[in-house]
Short mmCIF file of C-alpha atoms in Angstrom, two decimals:
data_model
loop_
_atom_site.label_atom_id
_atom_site.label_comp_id
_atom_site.label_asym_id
_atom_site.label_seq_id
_atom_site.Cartn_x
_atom_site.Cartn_y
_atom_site.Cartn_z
CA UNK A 57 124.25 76.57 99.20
CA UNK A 58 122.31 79.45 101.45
CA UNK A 59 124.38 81.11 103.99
CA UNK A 60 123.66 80.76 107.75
CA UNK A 61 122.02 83.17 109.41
CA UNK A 62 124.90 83.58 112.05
CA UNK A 63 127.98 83.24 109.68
CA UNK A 64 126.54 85.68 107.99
CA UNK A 65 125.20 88.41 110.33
CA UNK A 66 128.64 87.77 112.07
CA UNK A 67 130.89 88.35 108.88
CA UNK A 68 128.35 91.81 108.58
CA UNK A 69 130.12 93.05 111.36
CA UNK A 70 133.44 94.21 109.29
CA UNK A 71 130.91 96.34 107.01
CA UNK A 72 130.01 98.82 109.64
CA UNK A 73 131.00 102.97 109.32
CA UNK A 74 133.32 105.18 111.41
CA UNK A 75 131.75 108.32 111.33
CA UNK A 76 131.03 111.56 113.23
CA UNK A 77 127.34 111.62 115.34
CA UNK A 78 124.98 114.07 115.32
CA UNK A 79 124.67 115.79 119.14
CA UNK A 80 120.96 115.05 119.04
CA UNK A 81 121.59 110.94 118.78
CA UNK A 82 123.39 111.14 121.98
CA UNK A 83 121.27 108.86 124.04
CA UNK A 84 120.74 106.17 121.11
CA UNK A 85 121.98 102.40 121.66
CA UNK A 86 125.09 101.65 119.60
CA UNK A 87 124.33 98.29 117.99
CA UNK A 88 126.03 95.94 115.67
CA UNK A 89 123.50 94.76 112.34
CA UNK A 90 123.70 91.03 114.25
CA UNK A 91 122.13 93.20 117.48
CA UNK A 92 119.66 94.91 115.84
CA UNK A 93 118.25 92.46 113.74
CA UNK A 94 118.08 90.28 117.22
CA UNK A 95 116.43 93.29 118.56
CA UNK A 96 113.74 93.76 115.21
CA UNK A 97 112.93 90.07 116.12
CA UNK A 98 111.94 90.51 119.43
CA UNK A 99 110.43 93.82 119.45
CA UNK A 100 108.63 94.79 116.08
CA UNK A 101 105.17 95.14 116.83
CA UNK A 102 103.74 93.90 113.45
CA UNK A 103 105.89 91.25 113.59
CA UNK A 104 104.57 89.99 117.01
CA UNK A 105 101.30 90.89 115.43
CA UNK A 106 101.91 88.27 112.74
CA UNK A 107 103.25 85.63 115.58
CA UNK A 108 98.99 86.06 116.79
CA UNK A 109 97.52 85.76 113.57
CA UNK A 110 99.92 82.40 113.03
CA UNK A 111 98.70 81.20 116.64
CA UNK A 112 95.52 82.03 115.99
CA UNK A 113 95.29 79.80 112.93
CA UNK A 114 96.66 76.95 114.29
CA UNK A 115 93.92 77.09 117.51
CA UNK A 116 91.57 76.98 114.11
CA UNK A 117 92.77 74.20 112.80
CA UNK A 118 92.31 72.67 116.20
CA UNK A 119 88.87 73.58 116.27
CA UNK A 120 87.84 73.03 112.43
CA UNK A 121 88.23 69.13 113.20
CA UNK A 122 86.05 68.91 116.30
CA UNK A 123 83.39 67.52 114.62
CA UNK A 124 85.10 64.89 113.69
CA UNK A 125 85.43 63.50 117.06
CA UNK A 126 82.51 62.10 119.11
CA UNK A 127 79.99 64.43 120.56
CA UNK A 128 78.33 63.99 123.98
CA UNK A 129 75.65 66.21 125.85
CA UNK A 130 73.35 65.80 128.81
CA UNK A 131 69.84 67.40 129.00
CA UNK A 132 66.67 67.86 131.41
CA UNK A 133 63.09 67.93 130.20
CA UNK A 134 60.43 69.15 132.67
CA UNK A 135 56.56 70.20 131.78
CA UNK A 136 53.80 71.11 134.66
CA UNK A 137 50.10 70.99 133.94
CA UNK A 138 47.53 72.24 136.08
CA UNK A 139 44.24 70.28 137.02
CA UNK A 140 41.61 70.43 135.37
CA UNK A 141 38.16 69.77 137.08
CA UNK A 142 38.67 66.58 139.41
CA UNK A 143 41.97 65.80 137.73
CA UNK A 144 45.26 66.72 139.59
CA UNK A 145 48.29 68.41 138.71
CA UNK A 146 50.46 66.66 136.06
CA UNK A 147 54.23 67.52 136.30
CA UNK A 148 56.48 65.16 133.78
CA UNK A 149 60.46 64.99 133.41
CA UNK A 150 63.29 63.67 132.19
CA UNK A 151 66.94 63.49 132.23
CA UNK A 152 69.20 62.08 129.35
CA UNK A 153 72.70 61.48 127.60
CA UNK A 154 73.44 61.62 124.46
CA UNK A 155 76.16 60.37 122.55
CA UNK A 156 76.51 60.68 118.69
CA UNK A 157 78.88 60.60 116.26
CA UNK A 158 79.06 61.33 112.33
CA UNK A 159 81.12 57.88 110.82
CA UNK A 160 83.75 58.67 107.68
CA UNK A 161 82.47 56.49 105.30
CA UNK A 162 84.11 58.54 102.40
CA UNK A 163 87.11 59.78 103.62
CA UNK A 164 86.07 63.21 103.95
CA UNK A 165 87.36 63.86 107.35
CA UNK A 166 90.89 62.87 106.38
CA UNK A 167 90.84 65.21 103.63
CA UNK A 168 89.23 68.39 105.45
CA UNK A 169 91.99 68.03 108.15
CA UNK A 170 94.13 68.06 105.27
CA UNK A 171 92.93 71.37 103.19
CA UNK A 172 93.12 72.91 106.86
CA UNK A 173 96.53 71.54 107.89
CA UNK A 174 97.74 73.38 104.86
CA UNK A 175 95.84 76.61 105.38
CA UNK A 176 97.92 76.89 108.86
CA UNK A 177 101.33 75.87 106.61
CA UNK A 178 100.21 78.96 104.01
CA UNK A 179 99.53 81.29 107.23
CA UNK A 180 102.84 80.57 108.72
CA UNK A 181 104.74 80.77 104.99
CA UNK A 182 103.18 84.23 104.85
CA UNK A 183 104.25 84.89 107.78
CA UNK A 184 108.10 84.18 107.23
CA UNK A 185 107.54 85.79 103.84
CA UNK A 186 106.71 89.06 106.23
CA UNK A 187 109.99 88.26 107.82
CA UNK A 188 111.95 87.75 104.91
CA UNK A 189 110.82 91.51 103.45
CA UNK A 190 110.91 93.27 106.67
CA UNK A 191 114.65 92.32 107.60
CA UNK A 192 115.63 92.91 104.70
CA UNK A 193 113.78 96.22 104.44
CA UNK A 194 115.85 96.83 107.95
CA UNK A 195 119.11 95.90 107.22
CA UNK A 196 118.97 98.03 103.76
CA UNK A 197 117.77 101.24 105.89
CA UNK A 198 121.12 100.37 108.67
CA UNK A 199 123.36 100.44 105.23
CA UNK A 200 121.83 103.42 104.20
CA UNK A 201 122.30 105.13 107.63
CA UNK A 202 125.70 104.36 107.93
CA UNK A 203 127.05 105.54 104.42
CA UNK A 204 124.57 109.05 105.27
CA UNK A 205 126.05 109.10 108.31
CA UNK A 206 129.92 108.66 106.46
CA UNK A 207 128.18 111.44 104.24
CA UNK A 208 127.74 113.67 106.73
CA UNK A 209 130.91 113.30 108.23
CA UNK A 210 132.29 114.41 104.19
CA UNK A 211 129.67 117.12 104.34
CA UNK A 212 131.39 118.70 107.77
CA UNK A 213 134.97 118.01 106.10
CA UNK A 214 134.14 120.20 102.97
CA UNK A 215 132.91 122.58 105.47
CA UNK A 216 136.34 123.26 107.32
CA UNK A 217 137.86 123.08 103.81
CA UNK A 218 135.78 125.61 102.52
CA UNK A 219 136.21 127.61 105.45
CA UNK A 220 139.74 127.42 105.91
CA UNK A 221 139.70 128.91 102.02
CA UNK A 222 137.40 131.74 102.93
CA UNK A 223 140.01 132.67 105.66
CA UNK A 224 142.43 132.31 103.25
CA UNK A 225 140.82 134.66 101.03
CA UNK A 226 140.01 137.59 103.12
CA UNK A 227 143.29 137.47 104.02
CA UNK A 228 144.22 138.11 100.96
CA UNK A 229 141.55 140.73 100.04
CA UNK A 230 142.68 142.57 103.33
CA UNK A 231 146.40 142.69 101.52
CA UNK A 232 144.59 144.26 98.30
CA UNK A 233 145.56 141.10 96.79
CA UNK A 234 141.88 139.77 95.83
CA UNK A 235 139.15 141.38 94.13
CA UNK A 236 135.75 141.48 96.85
CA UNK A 237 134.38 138.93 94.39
CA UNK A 238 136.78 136.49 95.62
CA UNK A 239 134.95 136.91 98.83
CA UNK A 240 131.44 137.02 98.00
CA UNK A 241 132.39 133.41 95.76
CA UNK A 242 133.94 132.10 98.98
CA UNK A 243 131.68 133.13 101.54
CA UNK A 244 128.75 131.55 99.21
CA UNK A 245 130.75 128.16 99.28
CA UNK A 246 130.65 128.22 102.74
CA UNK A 247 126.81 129.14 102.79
CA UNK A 248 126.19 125.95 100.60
CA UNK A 249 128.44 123.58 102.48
CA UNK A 250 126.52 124.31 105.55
CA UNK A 251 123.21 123.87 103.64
CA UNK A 252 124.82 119.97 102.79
CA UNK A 253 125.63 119.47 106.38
CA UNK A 254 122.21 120.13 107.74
CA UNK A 255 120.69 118.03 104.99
CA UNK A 256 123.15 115.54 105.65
CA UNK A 257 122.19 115.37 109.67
CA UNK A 258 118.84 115.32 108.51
CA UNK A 259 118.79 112.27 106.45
CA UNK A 260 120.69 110.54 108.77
CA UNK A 261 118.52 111.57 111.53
CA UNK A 262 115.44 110.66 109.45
CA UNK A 263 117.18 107.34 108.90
CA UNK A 264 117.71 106.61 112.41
CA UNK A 265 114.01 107.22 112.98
CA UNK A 266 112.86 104.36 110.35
CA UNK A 267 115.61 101.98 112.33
CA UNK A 268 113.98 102.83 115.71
CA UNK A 269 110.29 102.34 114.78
CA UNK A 270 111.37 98.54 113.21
CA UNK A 271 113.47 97.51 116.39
CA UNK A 272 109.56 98.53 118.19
CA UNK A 273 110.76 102.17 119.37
CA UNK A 274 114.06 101.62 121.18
CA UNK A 275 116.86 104.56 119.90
CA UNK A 276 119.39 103.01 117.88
CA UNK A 277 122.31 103.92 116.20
CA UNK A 278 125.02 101.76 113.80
CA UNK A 279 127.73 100.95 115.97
CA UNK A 280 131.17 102.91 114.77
CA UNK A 281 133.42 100.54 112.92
CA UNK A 282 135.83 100.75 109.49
CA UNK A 283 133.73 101.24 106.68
CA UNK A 284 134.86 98.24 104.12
CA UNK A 285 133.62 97.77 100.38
CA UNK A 286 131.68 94.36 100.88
CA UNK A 287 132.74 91.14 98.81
CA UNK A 288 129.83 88.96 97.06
CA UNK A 289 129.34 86.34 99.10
CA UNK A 290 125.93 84.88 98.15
CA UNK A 291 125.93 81.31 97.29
CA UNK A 292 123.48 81.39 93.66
CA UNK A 293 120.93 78.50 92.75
CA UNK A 294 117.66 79.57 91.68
CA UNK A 295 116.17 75.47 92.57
CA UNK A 296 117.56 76.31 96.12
CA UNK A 297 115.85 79.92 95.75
CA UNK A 298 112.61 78.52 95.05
CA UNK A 299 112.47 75.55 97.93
CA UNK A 300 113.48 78.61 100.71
CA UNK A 301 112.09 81.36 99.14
CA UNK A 302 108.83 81.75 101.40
CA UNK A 303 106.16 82.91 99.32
CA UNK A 304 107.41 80.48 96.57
CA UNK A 305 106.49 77.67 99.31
CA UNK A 306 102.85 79.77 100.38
CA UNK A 307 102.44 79.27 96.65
CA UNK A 308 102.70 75.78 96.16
CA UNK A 309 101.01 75.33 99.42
CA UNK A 310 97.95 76.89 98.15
CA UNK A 311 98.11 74.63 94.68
CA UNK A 312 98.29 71.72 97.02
CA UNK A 313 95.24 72.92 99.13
CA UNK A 314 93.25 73.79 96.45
CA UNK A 315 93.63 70.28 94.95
CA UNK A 316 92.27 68.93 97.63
CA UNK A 317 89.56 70.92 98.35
CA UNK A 318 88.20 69.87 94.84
CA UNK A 319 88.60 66.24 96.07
CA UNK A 320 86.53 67.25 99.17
CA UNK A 321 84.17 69.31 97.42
CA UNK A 322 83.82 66.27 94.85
CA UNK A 323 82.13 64.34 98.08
CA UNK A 324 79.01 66.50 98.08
CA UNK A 325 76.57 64.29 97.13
CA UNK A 326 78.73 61.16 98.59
CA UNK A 327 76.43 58.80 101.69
CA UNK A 328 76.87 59.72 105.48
CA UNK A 329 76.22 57.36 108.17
CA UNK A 330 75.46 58.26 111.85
CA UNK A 331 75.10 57.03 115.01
CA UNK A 332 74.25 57.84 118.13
CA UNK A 333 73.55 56.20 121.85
CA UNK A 334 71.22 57.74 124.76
CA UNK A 335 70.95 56.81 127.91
CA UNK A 336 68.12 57.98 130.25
CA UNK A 337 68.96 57.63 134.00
CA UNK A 338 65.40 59.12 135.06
CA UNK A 339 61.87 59.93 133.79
CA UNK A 340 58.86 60.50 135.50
CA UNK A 341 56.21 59.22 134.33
CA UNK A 342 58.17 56.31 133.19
CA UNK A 343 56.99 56.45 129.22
CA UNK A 344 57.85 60.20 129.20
CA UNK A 345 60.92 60.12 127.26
CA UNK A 346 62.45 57.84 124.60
CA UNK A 347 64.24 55.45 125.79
CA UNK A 348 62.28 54.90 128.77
CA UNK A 349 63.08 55.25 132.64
CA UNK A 350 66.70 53.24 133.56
CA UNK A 351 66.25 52.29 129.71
CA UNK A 352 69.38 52.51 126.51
CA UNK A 353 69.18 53.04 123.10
CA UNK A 354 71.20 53.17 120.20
CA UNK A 355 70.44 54.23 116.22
CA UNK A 356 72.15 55.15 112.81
CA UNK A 357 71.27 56.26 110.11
CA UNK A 358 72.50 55.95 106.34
CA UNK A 359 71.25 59.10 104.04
CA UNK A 360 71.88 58.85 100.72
CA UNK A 361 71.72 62.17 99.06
CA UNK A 362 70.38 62.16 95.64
CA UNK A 363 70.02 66.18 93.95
CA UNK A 364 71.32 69.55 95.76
CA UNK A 365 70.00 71.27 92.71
CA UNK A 366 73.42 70.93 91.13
CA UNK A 367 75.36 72.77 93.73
CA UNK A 368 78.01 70.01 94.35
CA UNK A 369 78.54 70.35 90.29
CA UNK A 370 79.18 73.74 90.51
CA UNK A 371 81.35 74.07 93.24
CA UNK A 372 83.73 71.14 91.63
CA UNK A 373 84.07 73.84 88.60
CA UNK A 374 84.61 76.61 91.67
CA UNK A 375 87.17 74.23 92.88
CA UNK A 376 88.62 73.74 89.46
CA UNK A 377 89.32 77.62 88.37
CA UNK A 378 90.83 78.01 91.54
CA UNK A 379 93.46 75.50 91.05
CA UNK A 380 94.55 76.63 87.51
CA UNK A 381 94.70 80.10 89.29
CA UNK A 382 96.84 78.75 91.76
CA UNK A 383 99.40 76.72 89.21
CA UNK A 384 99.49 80.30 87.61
CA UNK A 385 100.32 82.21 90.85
CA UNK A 386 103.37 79.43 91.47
CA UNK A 387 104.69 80.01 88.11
CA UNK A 388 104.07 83.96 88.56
CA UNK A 389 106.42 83.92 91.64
CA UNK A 390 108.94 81.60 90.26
CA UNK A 391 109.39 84.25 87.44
CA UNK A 392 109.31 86.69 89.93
CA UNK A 393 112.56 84.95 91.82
CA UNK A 394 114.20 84.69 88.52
CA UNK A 395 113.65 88.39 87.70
CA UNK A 396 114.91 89.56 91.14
CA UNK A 397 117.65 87.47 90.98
CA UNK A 398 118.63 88.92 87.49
CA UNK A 399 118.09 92.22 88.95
CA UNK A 400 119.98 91.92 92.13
CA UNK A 401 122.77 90.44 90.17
CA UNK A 402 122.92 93.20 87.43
CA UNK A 403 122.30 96.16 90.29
CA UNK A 404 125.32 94.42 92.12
CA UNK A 405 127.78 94.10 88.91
CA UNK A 406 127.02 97.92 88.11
CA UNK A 407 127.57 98.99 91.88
CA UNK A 408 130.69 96.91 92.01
CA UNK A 409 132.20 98.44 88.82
CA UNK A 410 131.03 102.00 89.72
CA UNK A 411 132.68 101.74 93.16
CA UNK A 412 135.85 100.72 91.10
CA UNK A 413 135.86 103.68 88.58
CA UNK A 414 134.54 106.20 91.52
CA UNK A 415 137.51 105.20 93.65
CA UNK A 416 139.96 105.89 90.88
CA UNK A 417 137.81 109.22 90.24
CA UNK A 418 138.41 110.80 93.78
CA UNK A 419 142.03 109.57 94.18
CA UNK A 420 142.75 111.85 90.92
CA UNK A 421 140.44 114.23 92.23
CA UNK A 422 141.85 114.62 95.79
CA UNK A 423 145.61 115.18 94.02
CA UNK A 424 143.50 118.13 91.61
CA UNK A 425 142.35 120.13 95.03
CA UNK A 426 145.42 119.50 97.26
CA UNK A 427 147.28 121.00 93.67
CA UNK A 428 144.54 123.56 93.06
CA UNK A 429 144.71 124.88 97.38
CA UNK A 430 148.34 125.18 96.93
CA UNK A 431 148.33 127.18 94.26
CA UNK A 432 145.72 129.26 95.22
CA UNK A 433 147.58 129.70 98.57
CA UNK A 434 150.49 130.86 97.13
CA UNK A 435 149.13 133.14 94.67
CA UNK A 436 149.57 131.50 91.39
CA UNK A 437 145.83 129.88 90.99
CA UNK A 438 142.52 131.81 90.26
CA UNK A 439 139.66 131.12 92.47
CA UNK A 440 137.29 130.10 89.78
CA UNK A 441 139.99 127.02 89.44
CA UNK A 442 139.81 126.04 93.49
CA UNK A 443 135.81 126.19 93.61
CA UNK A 444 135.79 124.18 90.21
CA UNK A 445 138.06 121.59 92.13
CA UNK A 446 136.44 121.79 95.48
CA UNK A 447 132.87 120.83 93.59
CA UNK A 448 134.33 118.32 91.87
CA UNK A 449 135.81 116.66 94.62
CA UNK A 450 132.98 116.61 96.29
CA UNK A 451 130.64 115.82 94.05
CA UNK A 452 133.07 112.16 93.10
CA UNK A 453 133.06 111.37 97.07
CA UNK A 454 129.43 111.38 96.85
CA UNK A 455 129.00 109.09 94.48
CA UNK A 456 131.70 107.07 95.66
CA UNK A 457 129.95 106.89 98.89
CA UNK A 458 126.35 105.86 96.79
CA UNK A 459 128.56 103.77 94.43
CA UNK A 460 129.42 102.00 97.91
CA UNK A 461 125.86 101.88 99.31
CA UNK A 462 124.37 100.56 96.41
CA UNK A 463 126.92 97.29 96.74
CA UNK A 464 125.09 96.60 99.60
CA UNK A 465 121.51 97.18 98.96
CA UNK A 466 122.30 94.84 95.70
CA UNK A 467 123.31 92.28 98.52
CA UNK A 468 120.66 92.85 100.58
CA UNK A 469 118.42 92.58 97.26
CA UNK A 470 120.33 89.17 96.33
CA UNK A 471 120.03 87.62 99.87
CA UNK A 472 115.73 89.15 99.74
CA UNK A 473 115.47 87.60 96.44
CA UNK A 474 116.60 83.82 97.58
CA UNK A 475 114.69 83.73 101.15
CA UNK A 476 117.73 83.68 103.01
CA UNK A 477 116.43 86.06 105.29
CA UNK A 478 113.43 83.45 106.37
CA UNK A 479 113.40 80.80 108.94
CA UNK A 480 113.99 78.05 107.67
CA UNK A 481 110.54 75.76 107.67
CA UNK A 482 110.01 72.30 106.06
CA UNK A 483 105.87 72.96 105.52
CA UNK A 484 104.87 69.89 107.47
CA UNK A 485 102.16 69.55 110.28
CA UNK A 486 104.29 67.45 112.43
CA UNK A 487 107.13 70.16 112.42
CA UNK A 488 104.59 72.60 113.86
CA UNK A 489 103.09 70.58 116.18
CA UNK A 490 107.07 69.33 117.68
CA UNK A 491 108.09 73.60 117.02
CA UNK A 492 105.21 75.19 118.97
CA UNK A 493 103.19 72.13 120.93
CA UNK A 494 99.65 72.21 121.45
CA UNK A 495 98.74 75.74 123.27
CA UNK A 496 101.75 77.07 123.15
CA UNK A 497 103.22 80.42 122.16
CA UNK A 498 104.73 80.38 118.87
CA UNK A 499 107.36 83.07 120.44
CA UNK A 500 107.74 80.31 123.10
CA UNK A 501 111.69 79.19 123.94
CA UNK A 502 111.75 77.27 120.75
CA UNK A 503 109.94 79.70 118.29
CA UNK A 504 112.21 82.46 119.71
CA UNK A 505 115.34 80.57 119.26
CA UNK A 506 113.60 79.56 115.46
CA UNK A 507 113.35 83.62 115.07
CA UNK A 508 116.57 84.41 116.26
CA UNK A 509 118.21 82.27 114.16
CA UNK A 510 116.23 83.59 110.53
CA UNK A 511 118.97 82.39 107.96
CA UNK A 512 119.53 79.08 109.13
CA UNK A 513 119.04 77.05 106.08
CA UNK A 514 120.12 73.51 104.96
CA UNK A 515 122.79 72.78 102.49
#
């Protein structure tokens, strides 16, 4: 069973970081994920991009069947000849309506609708595909930002450790009690811890740069909250992956269409029957136009086609690669799900147990410095044994922190991998005509509430 979109983004809350800001953030928006995925929705300009290109499909699907339905036209005829000789001046018009219409005598019409039906259905499963990727893309870059921004917040702790130790040390070399290589050691730990802050602010600052430009420019910053190690909580079925995933469904969508457009191109030689009906309400002279004057008429006309110099053939063959290419393009992509899947899963078990041997790594770690600072305070440590300690530890909090970060991109790769960050959509006609009406914007009161609400799946 899929997770809800709102169960989940809601039980995201508890994951977000505590951490110090960089001054130059100041005038960002703090946001929970639930907020700025709300606000990605809304605002992303490629994503409102791909709302157009979905509207504009479905206007051409509206269109593509017009000449299907009757077709009626009015016109005016008029021609002037000057005398010649004794004769006068001939002037001749006439105006008439026309009414004709092609009749489906091989079901053609019913299947064109179809193949173009389905083309709108592929358009708008690409479209949640680009959904899918892109908040998942987003919510991987807010993980990211908040463990660099916990990252910098160790960076600017080792700093005031390492200071506080350089103190400590010319202290010492002022009471003739250190060489001046203790100093030049300790004043180049301070050097390099300031050298990780600044990096540290500036991948965090970087980071908050890729969040703004997906929530369509607007400043934003993870909101402050207790940094947790998250819990697996992703419901696994790979049958369930494959009827959500969204370009598993563009996939079959295409096999479907180009099944039928083998059945339609199949009809190329196949009869056509049409009829029309004109009317002329005035002609002058009277036998100008056909009908006459006041006068109705009404035709068809059955054509039989019999050679098109074998195009029809060869377009059935066209038709026929291009539906073994898409049955191997749905099984490609259902691979593909199982493979990411498999991957996710495997990324997630190794993040899970290095988070568990990382944690055990700077607990023993912490005890070696707080050991290693006391005896270097009171004398009875060498300094080569205090930097050794102060690299370690900070080198295990690191990867503790990526150990950490890497839980969650695994999650955010699991939850990618099984479309549960799509809208949910059931592929039929009648579901987009009822979801966006006839004319209306897709990002309408419906299709926002249908966007807001991305991971709402069925059980």
């Amino acid at each position: 069973m899929l997770i809800r979109i709102r169960r989940f983004l809601c039980s995201m809350l508890i994951f977000s970081a505590v951490v110090l800001l960089p001054s130059q953030s100041s005038a960002s928006v703090s946001m929970t994920l639930p907020q700025y995925i709300s606000e990605i929705l809304l605002n992303n300009h490629s994503l409102r991009a791909g709302v157009k290109r979905v509207e504009a499909n479905y206007y051409s699907v509206l269109a593509s069947v017009g000449y299907q339905r009757p077709s009626t036209n009015a016109s005016f005829t008029g021609s002037y000849v000057t005398k010649q000789g004794s004769e006068s001046n001939v002037f001749a018009g006439n105006i008439g309506v026309r009414l004709s219409q092609r009749i489906d005598i091989n079901g053609s019409y019913k299947l064109d609708e179809q193949q173009n039906i389905l083309g709108y259905e592929a358009e708008r499963a690409n479209f949640d595909n680009t959904i899918n990727t892109m908040i998942a893309n987003a919510e991987e870059i807010w993980w990211s930002a908040v463990l660099a921004r916990e990252n910098m917040k160790l960076q600017r702790e080792i700093l005031l450790q390492r200071s506080e130790n350089h103190r400590v040390t010319t202290e010492k070399y002022n009471q003739e009690l250190v060489p001046r290589l203790d100093i030049v050691r300790s004043e180049a730990q301070v050097v390099e811890a300031e050298t990780l802050v600044k990096n540290a602010e500036t991948t965090y600052l970087n980071l908050i740069a890729e969040l703004s430009l997906l929530a369509g420019g607007l400043d934003v910053e993870p909101v402050e909250e207790e940094l947790k190690v998250p819990e697996f909580d992703v419901a696994l079925n790979f049958e369930d992956a494959l009827s959500y995933r969204p370009d598993v469904r563009a996939a079959r969508i295409n096999l479907e269409r180009a099944q039928i457009v083998k059945k339609l191109t199949a009809k190329g030689l196949s009869p056509t029957l049409d009829f029309a009906f004109q009317v002329t309400p005035w002609s002058d002279p009277e036998g100008y136009a056909t009908p006459n004057n006041q006068q109705a008429g009404a035709s068809l006309v059955f054509t039989l086609p019999i050679t098109d110099g074998k195009e029809t053939k060869y377009r059935v063959f066209n038709s026929d690669r291009l539906i073994q290419a898409a049955e191997s393009n749905v099984k490609a992509i259902e691979e593909q799900t199982r493979r990411d899947i498999t991957v996710a899963m495997n990324n997630w078990r190794n993040a899970a147990a290095s988070e568990q041997d990382k944690k055990r790594q700077v607990e023993r770690s912490e005890e070696e410095l707080r050991i290693t600072e006391l005896m270097y305070a009171e004398g009875m440590g060498a300094q080569i044994d205090l930097i050794n300690a102060q690299t370690a530890y900070q080198a295990v909090r690191t990867e503790y922190l990526n150990a950490v970060k890497d839980m969650y991109v695994a999650l955010v790769s699991m939850r990618k991998a099984i479309g549960d960050y799509s809208p949910e959509e059931n592929g039929t006609w009648n579901e987009a005509k009822s979801r966006y009406g006839k004319g209306n914007d897709i990002i309408g009161e419906t299709g926002l509430k249908t966007l807001r609400t991305t991971h709402n799946k069925k059980k």
